Amino acid sequence: MAEQTSKQPPVLSVELIPGDPFHPRLGDLALDLAKGGTIGVVVALPSDTSASYQLRPPGGGKDWRANCDGTTLRPVPPRITHVTPQKRDAIYNRRAKRGALPVTVHYEDGGSYESTLILTPDQVELYHIQFTQLIEAKSTLEQ
């Protein structure tokens, strides 16, 4: 599968924000903002006989309805599988007092996007100690 890279992270908010409506297809997962961000499988589409989407929890359970205009529905972003550092230098912003490490976020659907891991000075120091321990453990195993 070809790598999909996007510099725009997925929307993870569950606030009711006006925007382009999402019109899921039958079987799609949809996040319903009107239900506090509840995720459901679309089991029925708006039609001549039904003026709403019908959704059901992925593992089964009680169905609910969402507006036919799709304004409360959002696509469910794919889950993150792991994050890897990029082969670029980390930088420290003295004015902001933060470290920044370029990383790539990988999703279970094969997609990825570039982002930045922001670290406080305390976190930089903590990870320095932890990475030093990892390097020492690796050296011990190689001997």
PDB file of C-alpha atoms in Angstrom:
ATOM      1  CA  MET A   1       0.000   0.000   0.000  1.00  0.00           C
ATOM      2  CA  ALA A   2       1.364   3.431  -0.885  1.00  0.00           C
ATOM      3  CA  GLU A   3       2.009   5.724   2.044  1.00  0.00           C
ATOM      4  CA  GLN A   4      -0.546   8.475   2.456  1.00  0.00           C
ATOM      5  CA  THR A   5       0.891  11.619   3.984  1.00  0.00           C
ATOM      6  CA  SER A   6      -1.062  14.658   5.042  1.00  0.00           C
ATOM      7  CA  LYS A   7       0.159  17.678   6.959  1.00  0.00           C
ATOM      8  CA  GLN A   8      -3.406  18.343   8.170  1.00  0.00           C
ATOM      9  CA  PRO A   9      -4.306  16.345  11.302  1.00  0.00           C
ATOM     10  CA  PRO A  10      -7.796  14.846  11.546  1.00  0.00           C
ATOM     11  CA  VAL A  11     -10.527  16.672  13.431  1.00  0.00           C
ATOM     12  CA  LEU A  12     -10.951  15.057  16.841  1.00  0.00           C
ATOM     13  CA  SER A  13     -13.252  17.634  18.442  1.00  0.00           C
ATOM     14  CA  VAL A  14     -16.668  16.627  19.707  1.00  0.00           C
ATOM     15  CA  GLU A  15     -17.995  20.185  19.988  1.00  0.00           C
ATOM     16  CA  LEU A  16     -20.995  21.145  17.885  1.00  0.00           C
ATOM     17  CA  ILE A  17     -19.267  23.343  15.318  1.00  0.00           C
ATOM     18  CA  PRO A  18     -21.019  24.431  12.141  1.00  0.00           C
ATOM     19  CA  GLY A  19     -19.293  23.332   8.986  1.00  0.00           C
ATOM     20  CA  ASP A  20     -19.638  21.176   5.943  1.00  0.00           C
ATOM     21  CA  PRO A  21     -22.075  18.358   6.651  1.00  0.00           C
ATOM     22  CA  PHE A  22     -20.853  14.785   6.489  1.00  0.00           C
ATOM     23  CA  HIS A  23     -23.045  12.418   4.496  1.00  0.00           C
ATOM     24  CA  PRO A  24     -21.973   8.892   5.464  1.00  0.00           C
ATOM     25  CA  ARG A  25     -22.840   5.805   3.468  1.00  0.00           C
ATOM     26  CA  LEU A  26     -24.533   2.683   4.747  1.00  0.00           C
ATOM     27  CA  GLY A  27     -22.094   0.795   6.999  1.00  0.00           C
ATOM     28  CA  ASP A  28     -19.834   3.800   7.651  1.00  0.00           C
ATOM     29  CA  LEU A  29     -18.785   4.759  11.152  1.00  0.00           C
ATOM     30  CA  ALA A  30     -19.937   8.246  12.117  1.00  0.00           C
ATOM     31  CA  LEU A  31     -19.358  10.380  15.176  1.00  0.00           C
ATOM     32  CA  ASP A  32     -22.587  12.113  16.266  1.00  0.00           C
ATOM     33  CA  LEU A  33     -21.949  15.487  17.891  1.00  0.00           C
ATOM     34  CA  ALA A  34     -25.571  15.717  19.042  1.00  0.00           C
ATOM     35  CA  LYS A  35     -24.982  12.563  21.138  1.00  0.00           C
ATOM     36  CA  GLY A  36     -21.828  13.890  22.819  1.00  0.00           C
ATOM     37  CA  GLY A  37     -19.449  12.361  20.282  1.00  0.00           C
ATOM     38  CA  THR A  38     -20.985   8.882  20.346  1.00  0.00           C
ATOM     39  CA  ILE A  39     -19.762   6.690  17.486  1.00  0.00           C
ATOM     40  CA  GLY A  40     -22.236   4.588  15.551  1.00  0.00           C
ATOM     41  CA  VAL A  41     -22.552   2.462  12.432  1.00  0.00           C
ATOM     42  CA  VAL A  42     -24.942   3.896   9.847  1.00  0.00           C
ATOM     43  CA  VAL A  43     -27.657   1.255   9.460  1.00  0.00           C
ATOM     44  CA  ALA A  44     -30.219   3.342   7.522  1.00  0.00           C
ATOM     45  CA  LEU A  45     -29.957   6.389   5.278  1.00  0.00           C
ATOM     46  CA  PRO A  46     -32.426   9.244   4.896  1.00  0.00           C
ATOM     47  CA  SER A  47     -34.995   8.362   2.243  1.00  0.00           C
ATOM     48  CA  ASP A  48     -38.563   9.013   1.176  1.00  0.00           C
ATOM     49  CA  THR A  49     -39.743   6.982   4.166  1.00  0.00           C
ATOM     50  CA  SER A  50     -37.202   8.185   6.761  1.00  0.00           C
ATOM     51  CA  ALA A  51     -36.088  11.758   7.340  1.00  0.00           C
ATOM     52  CA  SER A  52     -32.951  10.840   9.291  1.00  0.00           C
ATOM     53  CA  TYR A  53     -29.865   8.662   9.512  1.00  0.00           C
ATOM     54  CA  GLN A  54     -30.219   5.661  11.791  1.00  0.00           C
ATOM     55  CA  LEU A  55     -27.123   4.676  13.755  1.00  0.00           C
ATOM     56  CA  ARG A  56     -26.283   1.760  16.047  1.00  0.00           C
ATOM     57  CA  PRO A  57     -23.342   1.315  18.441  1.00  0.00           C
ATOM     58  CA  PRO A  58     -20.579  -0.735  16.691  1.00  0.00           C
ATOM     59  CA  GLY A  59     -20.946  -3.672  19.087  1.00  0.00           C
ATOM     60  CA  GLY A  60     -24.733  -3.574  18.981  1.00  0.00           C
ATOM     61  CA  GLY A  61     -27.205  -1.831  21.219  1.00  0.00           C
ATOM     62  CA  LYS A  62     -29.969   0.724  21.015  1.00  0.00           C
ATOM     63  CA  ASP A  63     -30.304   2.589  17.691  1.00  0.00           C
ATOM     64  CA  TRP A  64     -30.659   6.356  17.479  1.00  0.00           C
ATOM     65  CA  ARG A  65     -31.424   8.872  14.778  1.00  0.00           C
ATOM     66  CA  ALA A  66     -29.380  11.788  13.431  1.00  0.00           C
ATOM     67  CA  ASN A  67     -30.556  14.706  11.302  1.00  0.00           C
ATOM     68  CA  CYS A  68     -30.790  13.973   7.593  1.00  0.00           C
ATOM     69  CA  ASP A  69     -28.709  17.064   6.739  1.00  0.00           C
ATOM     70  CA  GLY A  70     -25.594  15.487   8.313  1.00  0.00           C
ATOM     71  CA  THR A  71     -24.708  18.625  10.290  1.00  0.00           C
ATOM     72  CA  THR A  72     -24.184  16.725  13.553  1.00  0.00           C
ATOM     73  CA  LEU A  73     -22.226  13.864  11.961  1.00  0.00           C
ATOM     74  CA  ARG A  74     -18.460  13.694  11.482  1.00  0.00           C
ATOM     75  CA  PRO A  75     -16.209  10.999  10.008  1.00  0.00           C
ATOM     76  CA  VAL A  76     -14.428   8.829  12.550  1.00  0.00           C
ATOM     77  CA  PRO A  77     -10.682   9.381  12.219  1.00  0.00           C
ATOM     78  CA  PRO A  78      -8.537   6.246  11.925  1.00  0.00           C
ATOM     79  CA  ARG A  79      -6.737   5.182  15.093  1.00  0.00           C
ATOM     80  CA  ILE A  80      -3.104   6.053  15.651  1.00  0.00           C
ATOM     81  CA  THR A  81      -0.866   2.979  15.704  1.00  0.00           C
ATOM     82  CA  HIS A  82       2.457   4.626  16.516  1.00  0.00           C
ATOM     83  CA  VAL A  83       4.557   7.777  16.272  1.00  0.00           C
ATOM     84  CA  THR A  84       8.127   7.830  14.930  1.00  0.00           C
ATOM     85  CA  PRO A  85      10.727  10.599  15.116  1.00  0.00           C
ATOM     86  CA  GLN A  86      11.763  12.078  11.796  1.00  0.00           C
ATOM     87  CA  LYS A  87      15.396  12.157  10.707  1.00  0.00           C
ATOM     88  CA  ARG A  88      15.661  15.870  11.449  1.00  0.00           C
ATOM     89  CA  ASP A  89      17.180  17.729  14.372  1.00  0.00           C
ATOM     90  CA  ALA A  90      15.152  18.539  17.443  1.00  0.00           C
ATOM     91  CA  ILE A  91      15.211  22.228  18.305  1.00  0.00           C
ATOM     92  CA  TYR A  92      14.901  24.166  21.549  1.00  0.00           C
ATOM     93  CA  ASN A  93      13.032  27.454  21.485  1.00  0.00           C
ATOM     94  CA  ARG A  94      14.573  29.530  24.268  1.00  0.00           C
ATOM     95  CA  ARG A  95      11.851  32.178  24.127  1.00  0.00           C
ATOM     96  CA  ALA A  96       9.008  29.652  24.415  1.00  0.00           C
ATOM     97  CA  LYS A  97      11.088  27.437  26.723  1.00  0.00           C
ATOM     98  CA  ARG A  98      10.036  24.360  24.781  1.00  0.00           C
ATOM     99  CA  GLY A  99      11.743  21.614  22.829  1.00  0.00           C
ATOM    100  CA  ALA A 100      10.323  20.511  19.481  1.00  0.00           C
ATOM    101  CA  LEU A 101      10.906  17.108  17.903  1.00  0.00           C
ATOM    102  CA  PRO A 102       9.606  16.488  14.354  1.00  0.00           C
ATOM    103  CA  VAL A 103       7.601  13.243  14.301  1.00  0.00           C
ATOM    104  CA  THR A 104       5.429  11.228  11.941  1.00  0.00           C
ATOM    105  CA  VAL A 105       2.083   9.965  13.223  1.00  0.00           C
ATOM    106  CA  HIS A 106       1.012   6.632  11.680  1.00  0.00           C
ATOM    107  CA  TYR A 107      -2.597   5.426  11.384  1.00  0.00           C
ATOM    108  CA  GLU A 108      -3.992   1.898  11.209  1.00  0.00           C
ATOM    109  CA  ASP A 109      -5.337   2.592   7.694  1.00  0.00           C
ATOM    110  CA  GLY A 110      -1.761   3.105   6.444  1.00  0.00           C
ATOM    111  CA  GLY A 111      -1.965   6.895   6.380  1.00  0.00           C
ATOM    112  CA  SER A 112       0.440   9.200   8.183  1.00  0.00           C
ATOM    113  CA  TYR A 113       1.082  12.873   8.772  1.00  0.00           C
ATOM    114  CA  GLU A 114       3.965  14.983   9.946  1.00  0.00           C
ATOM    115  CA  SER A 115       3.654  16.745  13.272  1.00  0.00           C
ATOM    116  CA  THR A 116       5.772  18.088  16.097  1.00  0.00           C
ATOM    117  CA  LEU A 117       6.181  16.726  19.602  1.00  0.00           C
ATOM    118  CA  ILE A 118       6.436  19.697  21.982  1.00  0.00           C
ATOM    119  CA  LEU A 119       8.354  19.100  25.214  1.00  0.00           C
ATOM    120  CA  THR A 120       8.732  21.186  28.366  1.00  0.00           C
ATOM    121  CA  PRO A 121      12.219  21.520  29.874  1.00  0.00           C
ATOM    122  CA  ASP A 122      11.267  18.986  32.574  1.00  0.00           C
ATOM    123  CA  GLN A 123      10.148  16.505  29.923  1.00  0.00           C
ATOM    124  CA  VAL A 124      13.384  17.007  27.953  1.00  0.00           C
ATOM    125  CA  GLU A 125      15.374  16.245  31.106  1.00  0.00           C
ATOM    126  CA  LEU A 126      13.221  13.217  31.984  1.00  0.00           C
ATOM    127  CA  TYR A 127      13.532  11.735  28.470  1.00  0.00           C
ATOM    128  CA  HIS A 128      17.276  12.430  28.478  1.00  0.00           C
ATOM    129  CA  ILE A 129      17.559  10.261  31.589  1.00  0.00           C
ATOM    130  CA  GLN A 130      15.319   7.557  30.115  1.00  0.00           C
ATOM    131  CA  PHE A 131      17.157   7.474  26.785  1.00  0.00           C
ATOM    132  CA  THR A 132      20.495   7.289  28.597  1.00  0.00           C
ATOM    133  CA  GLN A 133      19.154   4.215  30.438  1.00  0.00           C
ATOM    134  CA  LEU A 134      18.000   2.682  27.143  1.00  0.00           C
ATOM    135  CA  ILE A 135      21.414   3.242  25.561  1.00  0.00           C
ATOM    136  CA  GLU A 136      23.155   1.681  28.587  1.00  0.00           C
ATOM    137  CA  ALA A 137      20.796  -1.336  28.469  1.00  0.00           C
ATOM    138  CA  LYS A 138      21.460  -1.779  24.747  1.00  0.00           C
ATOM    139  CA  SER A 139      25.240  -1.579  25.333  1.00  0.00           C
ATOM    140  CA  THR A 140      25.011  -4.219  28.060  1.00  0.00           C
ATOM    141  CA  LEU A 141      23.122  -6.597  25.735  1.00  0.00           C
ATOM    142  CA  GLU A 142      25.663  -6.143  22.940  1.00  0.00           C
ATOM    143  CA  GLN A 143      28.637  -7.075  25.138  1.00  0.00           C
TER     144      GLN A 143
END
